[in-house]
Amino acid sequence: MIGLCTLILTAVVHAASVDTQRHRLARDGMLSAIRADYQDTANYIGQDRADPDVLLAMGKVPRHEFVPRGARRHAYANRPLPIGHGQTISQPYIVALMTDLLDVEAGDRILEVGTGSGYQAAVLAALVSQVYSIEIIEPLAEQARQRLQRLGYSNITVRAGDGYFGWRQHAPFDAIVVTAAASHVPPPLIEQLKPGGRMIIPVGTRFMVQELLMVVKDDAGSVTTRQILPVRFVPLTGGH
Ligand code: SAH
């Protein structure tokens, strides 16, 4: 009897964490939706296709592991989903676009502000050597840390804190991605960006249109900003 219980329990645990054929098919559907959104927004972003490496990375990350159990059946829908504490995991197309715009290279060290579920960090981790991610809501930071560890992402470091101030200890970064909307581009993040580096950040308030911005620091350290696309993100909070 004990043996049978153990067997059943093992099967249940296994089913909860395994990446099945059904998940892989759903992930293919998600990639098709992302490709379609690229076509629809080509005028804004100046390209009608996603970087194949980004799609490859998103085809690998088990998004269903990053959403609450009750939302699993929507895990691969091309839309944001609630993750608790009033926060959301971003829409897959937006994750693809932000990752794509960062234009990362294999050896890069990336800072993410707004860990949330850890999904964006996991997608980046498939493409670069090290991801540092900061989350202001402690329980979310802790959950993301445990989830990423359980899924075997060894090149992501998560800490709880206010990402407005960046992560001085690991700066400068090759690229920075902010996944919550700020009222302005935080100066500490510009400081912590390497010359030649890029930051992708939504800027605007909760009640106004937010714009996804690409901030580029050239080799001489001058900064230019380009508007990419109107977007909607949860706000960047904190005491700054
Ligand atoms: N990248 C996430 C989605 C994040 S939603 C994912 O892939 O799931 C935005 C997150 O930013 C929320 O979890 C929110 O708590 C966090 N956040 C808001 N203000 C912050 C700040 N000042 N510093 C760090 N994280 C912040």
CSV table of N, CA and C and ligand atoms in Angstrom, one decimal, residues 87-90 112-120 134-137 140 161-164 179-180 234-237, ligand 1:
chain,number,residue,atom,x,y,z
A,87,GLN,N,0.5,41.7,-9.7
A,87,GLN,CA,1.4,41.8,-10.8
A,87,GLN,C,1.1,40.8,-11.9
A,88,THR,N,1.8,41.0,-13.0
A,88,THR,CA,1.5,40.1,-14.2
A,88,THR,C,2.8,39.6,-14.8
A,89,ILE,N,2.6,38.4,-15.4
A,89,ILE,CA,3.7,38.0,-16.3
A,89,ILE,C,3.4,38.6,-17.7
A,90,SER,N,4.4,39.2,-18.4
A,90,SER,CA,4.1,39.9,-19.6
A,90,SER,C,3.6,39.0,-20.7
A,112,GLU,N,18.0,42.7,-15.1
A,112,GLU,CA,16.5,42.8,-15.3
A,112,GLU,C,15.9,43.5,-14.0
A,113,VAL,N,15.1,44.5,-14.2
A,113,VAL,CA,14.4,45.1,-13.1
A,113,VAL,C,12.9,44.7,-13.2
A,114,GLY,N,12.4,43.9,-12.2
A,114,GLY,CA,11.1,43.4,-12.2
A,114,GLY,C,11.1,41.9,-12.5
A,115,THR,N,11.6,41.1,-11.6
A,115,THR,CA,11.7,39.7,-11.8
A,115,THR,C,10.3,39.0,-12.1
A,116,GLY,N,9.3,39.5,-11.3
A,116,GLY,CA,7.9,38.9,-11.4
A,116,GLY,C,8.0,37.4,-11.2
A,117,SER,N,7.6,36.7,-12.2
A,117,SER,CA,7.6,35.2,-12.2
A,117,SER,C,8.9,34.6,-12.5
A,118,GLY,N,9.8,35.4,-13.1
A,118,GLY,CA,11.1,34.9,-13.5
A,118,GLY,C,11.2,34.4,-15.0
A,119,TYR,N,10.0,34.6,-15.7
A,119,TYR,CA,10.0,34.1,-17.0
A,119,TYR,C,10.9,34.9,-18.0
A,120,GLN,N,10.8,36.2,-18.0
A,120,GLN,CA,11.7,37.0,-18.8
A,120,GLN,C,13.2,36.7,-18.5
A,134,ILE,N,16.2,41.9,-10.2
A,134,ILE,CA,15.7,42.5,-9.0
A,134,ILE,C,14.2,42.6,-8.9
A,135,GLU,N,13.6,42.2,-7.8
A,135,GLU,CA,12.2,42.2,-7.6
A,135,GLU,C,11.9,42.9,-6.3
A,136,ILE,N,10.9,43.9,-6.3
A,136,ILE,CA,10.7,44.7,-5.1
A,136,ILE,C,9.7,43.9,-4.2
A,137,ILE,N,8.9,43.0,-4.6
A,137,ILE,CA,8.0,42.3,-3.8
A,137,ILE,C,8.7,41.0,-3.3
A,140,LEU,N,7.5,37.4,-4.2
A,140,LEU,CA,7.7,37.1,-5.6
A,140,LEU,C,9.1,36.8,-5.9
A,161,GLY,N,14.6,43.8,-3.8
A,161,GLY,CA,15.1,45.2,-3.6
A,161,GLY,C,14.4,46.1,-4.6
A,162,ASP,N,14.8,47.4,-4.5
A,162,ASP,CA,14.3,48.4,-5.5
A,162,ASP,C,15.3,48.5,-6.7
A,163,GLY,N,14.8,48.1,-7.8
A,163,GLY,CA,15.6,48.0,-9.0
A,163,GLY,C,15.9,49.4,-9.6
A,164,TYR,N,15.2,50.4,-9.1
A,164,TYR,CA,15.4,51.8,-9.6
A,164,TYR,C,16.9,52.1,-9.5
A,179,THR,N,10.9,45.8,-16.6
A,179,THR,CA,9.6,45.2,-17.0
A,179,THR,C,8.5,45.8,-16.2
A,180,ALA,N,8.7,47.0,-15.7
A,180,ALA,CA,7.6,47.8,-15.0
A,180,ALA,C,7.8,49.2,-15.5
A,234,VAL,N,2.6,47.2,-15.5
A,234,VAL,CA,2.3,47.6,-14.2
A,234,VAL,C,3.4,48.6,-13.8
A,235,PRO,N,3.1,49.5,-12.8
A,235,PRO,CA,4.1,50.6,-12.5
A,235,PRO,C,5.3,50.1,-11.8
A,236,LEU,N,6.4,50.8,-12.0
A,236,LEU,CA,7.6,50.7,-11.2
A,236,LEU,C,7.3,51.4,-9.9
A,237,THR,N,7.4,50.6,-8.8
A,237,THR,CA,7.1,51.2,-7.5
A,237,THR,C,8.4,51.4,-6.8
B,1,SAH,N1,9.4,40.2,-15.9
B,1,SAH,C1,8.3,39.6,-15.2
B,1,SAH,C2,7.0,40.5,-15.3
B,1,SAH,C3,7.1,41.5,-14.4
B,1,SAH,S1,5.7,42.5,-13.9
B,1,SAH,C4,8.0,38.2,-15.7
B,1,SAH,O1,8.6,37.8,-16.7
B,1,SAH,O2,7.2,37.6,-15.1
B,1,SAH,C5,6.7,43.8,-13.2
B,1,SAH,C6,7.4,43.4,-11.9
B,1,SAH,O3,8.2,44.5,-11.5
B,1,SAH,C7,6.4,43.1,-10.7
B,1,SAH,O4,6.7,41.8,-10.2
B,1,SAH,C8,6.7,44.2,-9.8
B,1,SAH,O5,6.6,43.8,-8.4
B,1,SAH,C9,8.2,44.6,-10.1
B,1,SAH,N2,8.6,45.9,-9.7
B,1,SAH,C10,7.9,47.1,-9.6
B,1,SAH,N3,8.6,48.1,-9.2
B,1,SAH,C11,9.9,47.6,-9.0
B,1,SAH,C12,11.1,48.1,-8.5
B,1,SAH,N4,11.2,49.4,-8.2
B,1,SAH,N5,12.2,47.3,-8.4
B,1,SAH,C13,12.1,46.0,-8.7
B,1,SAH,N6,10.9,45.4,-9.1
B,1,SAH,C14,9.9,46.2,-9.3
